[in-house]
XYZ file of C-alpha atoms in Angstrom:
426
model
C 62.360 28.885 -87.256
C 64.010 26.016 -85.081
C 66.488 28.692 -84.256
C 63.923 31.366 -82.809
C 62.502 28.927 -80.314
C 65.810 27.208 -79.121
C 67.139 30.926 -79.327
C 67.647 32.240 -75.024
C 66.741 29.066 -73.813
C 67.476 29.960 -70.347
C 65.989 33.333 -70.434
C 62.798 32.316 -71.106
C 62.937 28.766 -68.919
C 63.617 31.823 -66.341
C 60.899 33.814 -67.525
C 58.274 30.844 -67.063
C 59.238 30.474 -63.251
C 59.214 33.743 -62.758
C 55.833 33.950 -63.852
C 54.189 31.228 -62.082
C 55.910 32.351 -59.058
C 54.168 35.414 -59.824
C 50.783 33.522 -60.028
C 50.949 31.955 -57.006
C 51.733 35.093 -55.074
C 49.332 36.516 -56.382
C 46.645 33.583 -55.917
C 47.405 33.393 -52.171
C 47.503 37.247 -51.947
C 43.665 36.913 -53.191
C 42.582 33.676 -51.678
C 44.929 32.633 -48.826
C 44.755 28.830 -47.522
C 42.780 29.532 -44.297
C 42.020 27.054 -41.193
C 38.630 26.330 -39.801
C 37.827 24.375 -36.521
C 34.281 22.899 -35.167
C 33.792 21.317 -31.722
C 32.063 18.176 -30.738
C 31.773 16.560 -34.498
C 29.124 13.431 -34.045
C 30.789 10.306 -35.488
C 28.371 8.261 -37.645
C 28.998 4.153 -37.195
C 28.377 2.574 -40.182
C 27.552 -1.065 -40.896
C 27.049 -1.824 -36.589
C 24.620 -4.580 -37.990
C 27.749 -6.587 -39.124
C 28.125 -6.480 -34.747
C 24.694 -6.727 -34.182
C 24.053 -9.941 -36.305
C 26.496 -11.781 -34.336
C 24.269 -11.490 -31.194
C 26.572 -9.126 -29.340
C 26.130 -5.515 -28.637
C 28.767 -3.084 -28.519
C 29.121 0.048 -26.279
C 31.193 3.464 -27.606
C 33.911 3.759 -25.053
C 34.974 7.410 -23.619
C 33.184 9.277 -25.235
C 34.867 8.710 -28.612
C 31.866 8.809 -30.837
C 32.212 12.856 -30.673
C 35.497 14.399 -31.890
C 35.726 17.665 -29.307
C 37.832 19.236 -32.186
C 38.029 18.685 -36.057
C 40.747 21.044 -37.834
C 40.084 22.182 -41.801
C 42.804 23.493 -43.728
C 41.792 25.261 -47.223
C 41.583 28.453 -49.237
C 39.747 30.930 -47.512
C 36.842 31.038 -50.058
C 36.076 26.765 -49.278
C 36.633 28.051 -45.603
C 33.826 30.918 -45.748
C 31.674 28.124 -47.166
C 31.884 25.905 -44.770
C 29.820 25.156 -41.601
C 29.452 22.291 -38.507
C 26.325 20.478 -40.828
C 29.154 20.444 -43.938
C 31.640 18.342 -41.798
C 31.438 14.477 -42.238
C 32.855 12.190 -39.394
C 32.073 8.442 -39.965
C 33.630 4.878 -38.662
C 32.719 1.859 -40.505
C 32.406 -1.459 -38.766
C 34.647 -3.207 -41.467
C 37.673 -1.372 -40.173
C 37.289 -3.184 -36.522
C 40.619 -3.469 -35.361
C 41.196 -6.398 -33.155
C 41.653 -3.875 -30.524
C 37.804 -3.097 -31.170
C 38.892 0.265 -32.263
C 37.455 1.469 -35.649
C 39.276 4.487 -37.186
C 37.517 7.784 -38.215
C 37.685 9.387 -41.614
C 36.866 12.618 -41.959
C 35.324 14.453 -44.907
C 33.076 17.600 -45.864
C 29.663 16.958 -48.167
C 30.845 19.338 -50.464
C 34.211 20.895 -51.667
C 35.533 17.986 -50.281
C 38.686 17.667 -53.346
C 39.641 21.359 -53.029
C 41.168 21.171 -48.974
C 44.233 20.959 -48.233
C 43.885 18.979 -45.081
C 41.123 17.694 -42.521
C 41.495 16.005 -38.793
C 40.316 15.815 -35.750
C 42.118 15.266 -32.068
C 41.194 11.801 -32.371
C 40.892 9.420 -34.767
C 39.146 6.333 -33.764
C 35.993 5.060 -31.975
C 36.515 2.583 -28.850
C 34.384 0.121 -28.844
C 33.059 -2.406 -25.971
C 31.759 -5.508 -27.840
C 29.841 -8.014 -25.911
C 27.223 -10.911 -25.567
C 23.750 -9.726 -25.849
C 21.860 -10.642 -23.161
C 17.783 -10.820 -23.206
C 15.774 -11.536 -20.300
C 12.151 -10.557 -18.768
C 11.200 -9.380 -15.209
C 8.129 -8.875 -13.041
C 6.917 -5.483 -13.398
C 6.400 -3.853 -9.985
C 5.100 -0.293 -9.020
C 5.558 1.276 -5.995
C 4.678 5.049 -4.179
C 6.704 7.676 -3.141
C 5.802 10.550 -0.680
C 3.009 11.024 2.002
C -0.571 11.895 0.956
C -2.702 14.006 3.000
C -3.341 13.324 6.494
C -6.297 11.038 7.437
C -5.885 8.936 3.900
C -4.007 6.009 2.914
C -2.430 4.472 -0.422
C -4.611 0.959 -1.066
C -3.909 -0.711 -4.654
C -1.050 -0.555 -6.756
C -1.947 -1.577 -10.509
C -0.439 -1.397 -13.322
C -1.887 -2.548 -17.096
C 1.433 -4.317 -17.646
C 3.547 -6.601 -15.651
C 6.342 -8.055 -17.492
C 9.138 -6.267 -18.813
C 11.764 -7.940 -21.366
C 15.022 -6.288 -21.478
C 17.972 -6.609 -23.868
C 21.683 -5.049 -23.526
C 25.475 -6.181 -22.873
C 25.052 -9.555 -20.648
C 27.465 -6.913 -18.118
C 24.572 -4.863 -17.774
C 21.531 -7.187 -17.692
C 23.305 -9.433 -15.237
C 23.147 -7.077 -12.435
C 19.357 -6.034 -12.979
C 17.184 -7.319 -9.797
C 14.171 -5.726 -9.977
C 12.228 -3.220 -12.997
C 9.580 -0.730 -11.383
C 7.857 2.422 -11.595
C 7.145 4.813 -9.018
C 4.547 7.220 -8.643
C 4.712 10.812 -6.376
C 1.420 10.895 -4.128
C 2.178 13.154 -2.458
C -0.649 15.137 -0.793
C -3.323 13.380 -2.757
C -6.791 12.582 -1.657
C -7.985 11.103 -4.838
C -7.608 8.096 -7.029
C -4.322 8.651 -9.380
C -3.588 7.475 -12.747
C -0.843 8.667 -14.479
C 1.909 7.310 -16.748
C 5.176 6.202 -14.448
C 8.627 5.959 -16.658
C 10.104 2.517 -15.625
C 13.360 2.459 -13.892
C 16.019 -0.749 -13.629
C 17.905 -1.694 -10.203
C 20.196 -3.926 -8.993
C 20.287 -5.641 -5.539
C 21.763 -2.994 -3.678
C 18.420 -0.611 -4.512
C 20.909 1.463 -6.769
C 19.476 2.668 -10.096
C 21.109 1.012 -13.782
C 21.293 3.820 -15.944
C 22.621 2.753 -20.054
C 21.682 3.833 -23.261
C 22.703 0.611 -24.262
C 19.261 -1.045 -22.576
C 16.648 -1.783 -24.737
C 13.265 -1.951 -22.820
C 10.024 -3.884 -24.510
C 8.373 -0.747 -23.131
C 9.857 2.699 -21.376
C 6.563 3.791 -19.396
C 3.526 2.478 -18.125
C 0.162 3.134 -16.703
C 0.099 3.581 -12.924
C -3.576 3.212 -11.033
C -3.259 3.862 -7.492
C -6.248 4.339 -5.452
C -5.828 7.013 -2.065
C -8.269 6.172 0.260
C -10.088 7.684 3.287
C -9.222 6.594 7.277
C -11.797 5.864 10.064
C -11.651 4.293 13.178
C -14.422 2.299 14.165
C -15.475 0.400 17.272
C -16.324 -3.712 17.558
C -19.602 -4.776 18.463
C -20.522 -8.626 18.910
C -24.135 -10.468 20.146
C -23.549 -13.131 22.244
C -26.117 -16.033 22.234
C -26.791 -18.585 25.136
C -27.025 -19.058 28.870
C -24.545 -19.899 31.201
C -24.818 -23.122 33.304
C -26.906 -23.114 36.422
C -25.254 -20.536 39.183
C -23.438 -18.312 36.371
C -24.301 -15.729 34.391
C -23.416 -13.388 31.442
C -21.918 -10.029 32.629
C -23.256 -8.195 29.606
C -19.317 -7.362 28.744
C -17.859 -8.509 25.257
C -14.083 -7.622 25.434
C -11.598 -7.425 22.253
C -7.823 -7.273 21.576
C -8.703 -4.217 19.968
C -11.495 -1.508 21.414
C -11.701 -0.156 17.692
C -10.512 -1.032 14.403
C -8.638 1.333 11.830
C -10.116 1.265 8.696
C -9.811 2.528 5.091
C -12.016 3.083 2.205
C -13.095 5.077 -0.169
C -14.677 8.230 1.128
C -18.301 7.133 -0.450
C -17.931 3.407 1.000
C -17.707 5.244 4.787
C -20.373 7.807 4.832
C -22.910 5.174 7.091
C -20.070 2.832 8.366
C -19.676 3.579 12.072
C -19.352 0.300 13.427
C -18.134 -3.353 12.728
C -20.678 -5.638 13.774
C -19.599 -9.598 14.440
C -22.978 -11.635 13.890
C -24.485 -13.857 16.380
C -22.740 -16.994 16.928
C -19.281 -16.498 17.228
C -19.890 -15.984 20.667
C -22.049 -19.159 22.615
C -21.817 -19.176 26.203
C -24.246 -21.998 26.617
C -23.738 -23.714 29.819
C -20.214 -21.788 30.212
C -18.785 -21.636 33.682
C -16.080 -19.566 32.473
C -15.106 -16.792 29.967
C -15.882 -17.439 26.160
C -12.910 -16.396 23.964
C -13.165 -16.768 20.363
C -10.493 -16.150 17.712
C -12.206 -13.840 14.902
C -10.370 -12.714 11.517
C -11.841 -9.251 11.258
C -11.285 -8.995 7.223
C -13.924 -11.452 6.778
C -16.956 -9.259 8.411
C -15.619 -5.991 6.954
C -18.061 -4.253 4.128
C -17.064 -4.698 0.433
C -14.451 -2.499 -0.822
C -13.157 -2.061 2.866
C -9.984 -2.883 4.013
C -7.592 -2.949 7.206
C -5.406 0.269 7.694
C -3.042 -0.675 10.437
C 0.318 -1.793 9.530
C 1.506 -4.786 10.744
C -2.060 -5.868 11.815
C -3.474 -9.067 9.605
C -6.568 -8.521 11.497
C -7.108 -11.586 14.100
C -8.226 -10.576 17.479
C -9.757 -12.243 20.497
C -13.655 -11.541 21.237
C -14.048 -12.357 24.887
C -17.894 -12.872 26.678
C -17.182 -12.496 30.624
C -18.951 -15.138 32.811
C -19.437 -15.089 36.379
C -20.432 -17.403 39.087
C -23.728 -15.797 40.858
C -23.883 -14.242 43.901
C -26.473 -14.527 46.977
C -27.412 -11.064 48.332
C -30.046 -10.350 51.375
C -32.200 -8.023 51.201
C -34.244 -6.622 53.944
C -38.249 -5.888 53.166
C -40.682 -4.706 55.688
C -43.274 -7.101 56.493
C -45.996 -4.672 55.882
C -44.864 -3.783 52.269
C -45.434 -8.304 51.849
C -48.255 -8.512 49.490
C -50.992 -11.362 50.010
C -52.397 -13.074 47.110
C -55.273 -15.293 46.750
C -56.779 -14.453 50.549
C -60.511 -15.416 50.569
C -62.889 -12.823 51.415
C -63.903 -13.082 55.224
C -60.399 -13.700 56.453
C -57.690 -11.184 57.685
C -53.543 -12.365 57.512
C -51.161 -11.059 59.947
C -47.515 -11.517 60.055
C -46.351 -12.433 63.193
C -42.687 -13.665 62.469
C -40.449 -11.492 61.650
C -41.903 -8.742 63.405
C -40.582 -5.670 61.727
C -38.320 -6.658 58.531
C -38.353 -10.147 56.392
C -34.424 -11.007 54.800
C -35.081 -12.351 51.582
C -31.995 -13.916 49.715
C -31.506 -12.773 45.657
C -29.098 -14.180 43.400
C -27.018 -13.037 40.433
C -24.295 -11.111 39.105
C -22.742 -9.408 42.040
C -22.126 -5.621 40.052
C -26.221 -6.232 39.820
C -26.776 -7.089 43.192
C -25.257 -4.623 44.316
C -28.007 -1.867 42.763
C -30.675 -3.171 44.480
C -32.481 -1.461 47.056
C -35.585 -2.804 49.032
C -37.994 -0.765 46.928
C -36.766 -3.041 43.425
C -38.293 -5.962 45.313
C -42.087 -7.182 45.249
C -42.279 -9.562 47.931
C -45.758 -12.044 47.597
C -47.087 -14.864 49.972
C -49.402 -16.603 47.358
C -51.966 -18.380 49.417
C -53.907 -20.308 47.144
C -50.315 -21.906 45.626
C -49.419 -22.349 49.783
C -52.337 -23.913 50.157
C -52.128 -26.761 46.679
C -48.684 -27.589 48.226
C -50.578 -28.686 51.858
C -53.082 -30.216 50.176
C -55.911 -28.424 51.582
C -58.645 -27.696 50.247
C -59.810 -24.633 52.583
C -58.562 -22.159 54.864
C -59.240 -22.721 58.339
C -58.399 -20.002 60.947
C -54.467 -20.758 62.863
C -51.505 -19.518 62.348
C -48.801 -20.954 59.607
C -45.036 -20.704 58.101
C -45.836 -19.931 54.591
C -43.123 -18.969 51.781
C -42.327 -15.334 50.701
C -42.069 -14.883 46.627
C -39.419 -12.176 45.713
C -39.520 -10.903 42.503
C -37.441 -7.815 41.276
C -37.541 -5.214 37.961
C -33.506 -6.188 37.240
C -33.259 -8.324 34.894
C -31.655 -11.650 35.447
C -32.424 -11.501 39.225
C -34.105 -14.455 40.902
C -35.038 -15.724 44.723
C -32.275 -17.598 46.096
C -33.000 -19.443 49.141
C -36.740 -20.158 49.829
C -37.919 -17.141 53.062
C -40.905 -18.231 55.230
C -42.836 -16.132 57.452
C -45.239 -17.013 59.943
C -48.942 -15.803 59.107
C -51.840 -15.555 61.456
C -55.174 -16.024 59.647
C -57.909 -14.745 61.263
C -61.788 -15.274 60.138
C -63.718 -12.105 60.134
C -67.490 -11.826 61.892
């Protein structure tokens, strides 16, 4: 027996090689090793909390958390099963190099024992590890755009106005100012909307990072679009000038009208600003009244100034003028007599023709009057109480003319006599 199987030793030693030569032709002939590539493999970092829980934050350098090519080596039939979701790319934190590089192993979820080979074109993650940084800002909003002509943005609200931020101390360092911005463009009505909230430094240039972390992303924007009018000033003025001066009747203002804004139902029946009485006294003035007058504090509810650059002060001005005399030339026949007793007859004998009676006042009203605005009146019985006499007796006397005119604010200057003949009828 011992001599059968130790019998051609080397024939059959040559026999067995020649056969599983033979298998593995024919194994590769049937299911050749085959190689598979995917692009842009996702790398899966595990264990970042072991970064995290020191307080720092880390950023993924280059782009290395995505392998743009992973290479599989293995028998066609693994190949065939195979797809992008099969392929396994992962980094774990516990590898950190002190380069802050972590290295990436590569693996399949299944049929992971039977390839020959598996790697990508790179094979670590860079890593930026820094302080974390937390700090909160003043939420602001602001508007972008024009809305339609003839309206006006008022208030900018928004339900929230603080932000806290957290991110590499880097990053968070060079944020100035959070705010969101809303588009109005065109609008005639109130907005609200939700605005995404945007980070900037000081140079008004936007911070962009997925390594921010914002207490909230968006908020809720009111802004209200209001209507435009222009309206004109009005003022009373109370008083009177000192003797010999008058008021003109003219209120003047920095402004002739006032640009205002509202919304539309607020200035339906507003078509002027009224400033009450006493802002303007010219009691006993001899000269202009000017008065400094805040316009925002005698503007309707839920009205505001629409002028920029204009806080809303102006100057109210009352113009005062020193009177002027004036003659005026009546005929003595249109002179009235008052009071003349029955059974006497008056006769003006000086002036002959005309009487010049002097008026006094604002010299733009003087100037309007003609003859026929004056009443001109010789009261006899008041003559007569100032002589002291008790009747009328026939002679001939200098007794005043009364002028009186139908323009307001008009009065007899310097006192006119005329001589009067009285004559007792028979």
């Amino acid at each position: 027996m011992k001599n059968k199987l130790t019998a051609n030793l080397g024939l059959k030693i040559a026999s067995f090689l020649c056969a599983a030569v033979l298998w593995l032709v024919v194994t590769n002939i049937n299911d050749p090793i085959a190689t598979y590539r995917v692009n842009d493999v996702p790398v899966t970092i595990k264990n970042a909390n072991l970064i995290t829980d020191r307080g720092q934050v880390f950023e993924v350098l280059d782009g290395t958390d995505t392998v743009d090519v992973v290479t599989i080596s293995a028998p066609r039939s693994i190949i065939d099963a195979l797809d992008k979701s099969n392929i396994v790319a992962e980094a774990d934190v516990n590898d950190l190099t002190s380069v802050d590089t972590v290295a990436i192993k590569f693996s399949t979820n299944k049929y992971n024992d039977k390839l020959d080979s598996i790697r990508g074109n790179i094979d670590s993650v860079k890593l930026s590890i820094e302080e974390k940084q937390t700090r909160s800002l003043p939420l602001k909003s602001i508007t972008t755009g024009d809305v339609r002509e003839g309206y006006v943005v008022g208030d900018v609200t928004t339900e929230q106005n603080l932000i806290r931020i957290s991110g590499p101390k880097s990053v968070i360092s060079q944020v100035t100012k959070a705010q969101a911005e809303v588009d109005v463009s065109g609008f005639t009505n109130t907005i609200s909307t939700d605005s995404n909230i945007r980070l900037y430094n000081e140079d008004g240039e936007e911070i962009m990072s997925n390594n921010i972390e914002k207490s909230i992303s968006k908020v809720r924007v009111s802004v209200d679009i209001l209507e435009l009018k222009e309206l004109p000033l009005t003022c009373k003025v109370t008083g009177r000038p000192a003797e010999g001066y008058g008021f003109t009747g003219e209120v003047s203002f920095t402004r002739p009208s006032i640009k205002v804004a509202a919304r539309s139902k607020y200035l339906t029946r507003l078509d002027v600003i009224e400033l009450p009485e006493g802002i303007l006294d010219v009691t006993d003035a001899t000269e202009d009244v000017t008065a400094l007058v805040d316009i925002n504090d005698y503007l309707p509810a839920n009205v505001i100034l629409a002028e920029e650059n204009f806080e809303g002060k102006i100057n109210a001005v009352a113009k005062i003028e020193a009177e002027q005399n004036r003659a005026v030339r009546i005929p003595v026949g249109k002179i009235l007599f008052e009071g003349l007793p029955d059974g006497y007859e008056a006769v003006i004998t000086e002036p002959a023709n005309e009487c010049s009676v002097t008026l006094t006042g604002l010299s733009a009203v003087l100037n309007e009057i003609e003859a026929e605005n004056v009443t001109a009146v010789i009261d006899l019985d008041a003559w007569m109480e100032s002589e002291g006499l008790e009747e009328l007796s026939e002679g001939s006397y200098w007794m005043p003319v009364n002028a009186t005119t139908t323009v307001e604010n008009v009065k007899q200057g310097n006192p006119t006599e005329v001589r009067v003949h009285l004559i007792e009828k028979e």
